[in-house]
Amino acid sequence: MTVVVVTGTSTDVGKTIVTAALAARASATGSVVVVKPVQTGIGDGSAGDVDVVTALTGCAVEEWVRLDEPLAPDTAARRQGVAIPAVAEHASRIVELACSDSWDTVVVEGAGGLLVRLDADGGTLLDLASLLADALPAGTVEVVVVTSAGLGTLNHTELTVGALRARALEPAGLVIGSWPADPGLAETCNLDDLPRVTGLPVLGVLPAGAGSLSRAEFVGVAEGCMSPRMSGDPGA
């Protein structure tokens, strides 16, 4: 049983593509379900993140709340005039999935960054990860931080990692969600500096445009660009 919680240092850093890559790797050795507790910004008919994951991997997916406007979930729900479940309810459903005989791995993709509010009471993905860690056996829950390659990433990543550690959640590692075809000085330096300033391994570096690949191509990229090591143990 493994639950992988995928968060990002901000929006549009590649969380969905990394979620798909993690799911693709895990599906090579066991059964996987990807959960998106809250999806926003689909009122214009846009495909949701789970649709992207399905197209890239074929893995089973579950999406529990859909909101029209591309806003933080609590704001989108308030403007839409709908009630959304508390984070504790999401945690209970994820625990049920993790403890069932159906899935070896549950991959949970957050919305936006770690402290974006997922419910009307201020519950965040950080709260969700903490609830899961309390409810499941030690070592079962792993948090992966998706970050960008360019300027600003060191600050954003350290802030996210610091917030996790303040809740006694040690991340498994970092993934750069979109690596440019022609990286500049900032990107190449950041690739070295991210593990130095956070004390975490870089578990993967996904190329820009990976989300536009065919399923077979994407699975091959995930195999080549994502580390099989999920524990963050440098000796693994």
Coordinates of C-alpha atoms in Angstrom, one line a residue:
M1 CA 0.0 0.0 0.0
T2 CA 1.4 3.4 -1.0
V3 CA -0.3 6.8 -1.2
V4 CA 1.6 9.4 -3.2
V5 CA 0.4 13.0 -2.7
V6 CA 1.5 15.3 -5.5
T7 CA 1.7 19.0 -4.7
G8 CA 3.3 21.9 -6.5
T9 CA 5.2 25.1 -5.7
S10 CA 2.5 27.0 -7.6
T11 CA 0.0 26.4 -10.4
D12 CA 1.1 25.4 -13.9
V13 CA 4.3 23.8 -12.8
G14 CA 3.4 20.4 -14.3
K15 CA 1.7 18.6 -11.4
T16 CA -0.7 16.7 -13.7
I17 CA 2.1 15.5 -16.1
V18 CA 4.2 14.4 -13.1
T19 CA 1.1 12.7 -11.6
A20 CA 0.7 10.8 -14.8
A21 CA 4.4 9.9 -14.9
L22 CA 4.3 8.6 -11.3
A23 CA 1.2 6.6 -12.1
A24 CA 2.7 5.2 -15.2
R25 CA 5.8 4.0 -13.3
A26 CA 3.8 2.5 -10.5
S27 CA 1.5 0.7 -12.9
A28 CA 4.4 -1.3 -14.2
T29 CA 4.5 -3.2 -11.0
G30 CA 1.0 -3.0 -9.5
S31 CA -2.5 -1.6 -9.7
V32 CA -2.9 2.2 -9.6
V33 CA -5.7 4.7 -9.2
V34 CA -5.3 8.5 -9.5
V35 CA -7.5 10.7 -7.4
K36 CA -8.2 14.4 -8.1
P37 CA -10.2 15.5 -5.0
V38 CA -11.2 18.9 -6.5
Q39 CA -11.0 20.1 -10.2
T40 CA -11.6 23.7 -11.1
G41 CA -11.8 25.6 -14.4
I42 CA -13.8 23.1 -16.5
G43 CA -16.8 25.3 -17.0
D44 CA -15.7 26.1 -20.6
G45 CA -15.7 22.4 -21.5
S46 CA -12.0 22.0 -20.9
A47 CA -10.7 18.5 -20.1
G48 CA -9.9 17.9 -16.4
D49 CA -6.6 16.7 -15.1
V50 CA -7.9 13.2 -14.8
D51 CA -8.7 13.2 -18.5
V52 CA -5.1 14.1 -19.2
V53 CA -3.9 11.3 -16.9
T54 CA -6.2 8.8 -18.6
A55 CA -5.1 9.8 -22.1
L56 CA -1.4 9.5 -21.1
T57 CA -1.5 6.4 -19.0
G58 CA -4.8 4.5 -19.2
C59 CA -4.8 4.3 -15.4
A60 CA -8.0 4.3 -13.4
V61 CA -9.0 7.8 -12.2
E62 CA -11.4 9.3 -9.8
E63 CA -12.5 13.0 -9.7
W64 CA -14.8 13.9 -6.8
V65 CA -15.6 17.6 -7.2
R66 CA -15.8 19.7 -10.5
L67 CA -16.1 23.4 -10.4
D68 CA -16.5 25.8 -13.3
E69 CA -14.2 28.7 -12.8
P70 CA -10.4 28.5 -12.8
L71 CA -10.0 29.7 -9.2
A72 CA -9.0 28.2 -5.9
P73 CA -11.6 25.6 -5.0
D74 CA -13.1 27.4 -2.0
T75 CA -13.5 30.6 -4.1
A76 CA -14.8 28.7 -7.1
A77 CA -17.4 26.9 -5.0
R78 CA -18.5 30.0 -3.2
R79 CA -19.0 31.9 -6.5
Q80 CA -20.8 28.9 -8.0
G81 CA -23.1 28.6 -4.9
V82 CA -22.3 25.0 -4.2
A83 CA -21.1 23.2 -1.1
I84 CA -17.9 21.1 -1.3
P85 CA -16.8 18.3 1.0
A86 CA -14.4 19.0 3.9
V87 CA -10.8 17.9 3.5
A88 CA -11.4 15.2 6.2
E89 CA -14.0 13.6 3.9
H90 CA -11.5 13.4 1.1
A91 CA -9.0 11.9 3.5
S92 CA -11.5 9.2 4.5
R93 CA -12.2 8.2 0.9
I94 CA -8.5 8.0 0.1
V95 CA -7.9 5.9 3.1
E96 CA -10.7 3.6 2.0
L97 CA -9.1 3.3 -1.4
A98 CA -5.6 2.6 0.0
C99 CA -6.9 -0.1 2.4
S100 CA -8.9 -1.9 -0.3
D101 CA -7.7 -4.9 -2.1
S102 CA -8.2 -3.1 -5.5
W103 CA -5.1 -0.8 -5.5
D104 CA -1.5 -1.1 -4.7
T105 CA -0.9 2.7 -5.2
V106 CA -3.1 5.7 -4.8
V107 CA -1.8 8.9 -6.4
V108 CA -3.5 12.1 -5.2
E109 CA -3.1 15.3 -7.2
G110 CA -3.7 18.6 -5.4
A111 CA -5.0 21.8 -6.8
G112 CA -2.6 24.7 -7.2
G113 CA 0.0 24.9 -4.4
L114 CA 0.2 23.2 -1.0
L115 CA -1.8 25.9 0.9
V116 CA -4.6 26.5 -1.6
R117 CA -7.9 26.0 0.2
L118 CA -9.8 22.9 -0.9
D119 CA -12.9 23.5 1.2
A120 CA -15.0 26.2 2.8
D121 CA -13.3 25.7 6.2
G122 CA -9.8 26.5 5.0
G123 CA -8.6 22.9 4.7
T124 CA -5.6 22.5 2.4
L125 CA -3.6 19.8 0.7
L126 CA -1.2 20.1 3.5
D127 CA -4.0 19.2 5.9
L128 CA -5.1 16.3 3.7
A129 CA -1.5 14.9 3.6
S130 CA -1.3 15.2 7.4
L131 CA -4.6 13.5 7.9
L132 CA -3.5 10.6 5.6
A133 CA -0.2 10.3 7.4
D134 CA -2.0 10.0 10.7
A135 CA -4.5 7.5 9.5
L136 CA -2.2 5.1 7.6
P137 CA 0.8 3.1 8.7
A138 CA 4.1 4.9 8.9
G139 CA 5.9 5.1 5.6
T140 CA 2.7 4.6 3.6
V141 CA 2.2 8.2 2.6
E142 CA 4.8 10.0 0.4
V143 CA 4.7 13.6 -0.7
V144 CA 6.3 14.6 -4.0
V145 CA 6.9 18.3 -4.7
V146 CA 6.6 19.4 -8.3
T147 CA 8.6 22.5 -9.1
S148 CA 9.6 24.7 -12.0
A149 CA 13.1 25.0 -13.5
G150 CA 13.5 28.7 -13.9
L151 CA 14.1 31.8 -11.7
G152 CA 12.1 31.8 -8.5
T153 CA 12.1 28.1 -8.0
L154 CA 14.6 28.0 -5.2
N155 CA 12.5 30.3 -3.0
H156 CA 9.1 28.7 -3.9
T157 CA 10.5 25.2 -3.4
E158 CA 12.1 26.0 0.0
L159 CA 8.8 27.6 1.2
T160 CA 6.8 24.5 0.2
V161 CA 9.3 22.0 1.7
G162 CA 9.5 24.1 4.9
A163 CA 5.7 24.1 5.3
L164 CA 5.6 20.3 4.9
R165 CA 8.4 19.8 7.4
A166 CA 6.7 22.1 9.9
R167 CA 3.9 19.5 9.9
A168 CA 6.4 16.7 10.3
L169 CA 5.9 15.6 6.7
E170 CA 9.3 14.9 5.1
P171 CA 8.9 15.0 1.3
A172 CA 10.1 12.0 -0.8
G173 CA 11.7 14.4 -3.2
L174 CA 11.3 16.9 -6.0
V175 CA 10.3 16.6 -9.6
I176 CA 10.9 19.4 -12.2
G177 CA 7.7 19.4 -14.1
S178 CA 8.8 21.0 -17.4
W179 CA 12.5 21.1 -18.5
P180 CA 13.1 23.4 -21.5
A181 CA 14.6 22.0 -24.6
D182 CA 17.2 24.8 -24.5
P183 CA 17.9 25.4 -20.7
G184 CA 19.6 28.6 -19.7
L185 CA 22.0 29.5 -16.9
A186 CA 19.2 29.7 -14.3
E187 CA 17.8 26.3 -15.2
T188 CA 21.1 24.5 -15.2
C189 CA 22.2 26.1 -11.9
N190 CA 18.8 25.4 -10.3
L191 CA 19.1 21.7 -11.2
D192 CA 22.2 21.6 -8.9
D193 CA 20.9 24.0 -6.3
L194 CA 17.5 22.5 -5.6
P195 CA 18.8 19.4 -3.8
R196 CA 21.4 21.6 -2.1
V197 CA 19.0 24.1 -0.6
T198 CA 16.2 21.6 0.3
G199 CA 18.2 18.5 1.2
L200 CA 15.9 16.5 -1.1
P201 CA 16.7 14.4 -4.1
V202 CA 15.4 15.3 -7.6
L203 CA 13.4 12.3 -8.5
G204 CA 12.7 13.3 -12.0
V205 CA 13.0 15.9 -14.7
L206 CA 10.3 15.8 -17.3
P207 CA 10.8 17.5 -20.7
A208 CA 8.6 20.3 -21.8
G209 CA 5.8 19.1 -24.0
A210 CA 5.7 15.6 -22.5
G211 CA 1.9 16.0 -22.1
S212 CA 1.5 16.1 -25.9
L213 CA 3.1 12.7 -26.5
S214 CA 1.2 9.6 -27.4
R215 CA 0.5 7.2 -24.5
A216 CA 3.3 4.8 -25.6
E217 CA 5.8 7.7 -26.0
F218 CA 4.8 9.2 -22.6
V219 CA 5.2 5.9 -20.8
G220 CA 8.6 5.6 -22.3
V221 CA 9.6 9.1 -21.2
A222 CA 8.2 8.4 -17.7
E223 CA 10.3 5.3 -17.5
G224 CA 13.4 7.2 -18.5
C225 CA 13.0 10.5 -16.7
M226 CA 11.4 9.4 -13.4
S227 CA 13.5 7.7 -10.7
P228 CA 12.1 4.3 -9.5
R229 CA 13.1 5.5 -6.0
M230 CA 10.1 7.0 -4.2
S231 CA 11.4 6.8 -0.6
G232 CA 13.9 9.6 -1.0
D233 CA 16.6 7.3 0.4
P234 CA 19.8 8.3 -1.4
G235 CA 21.0 4.7 -1.0
A236 CA 18.0 3.1 -2.6

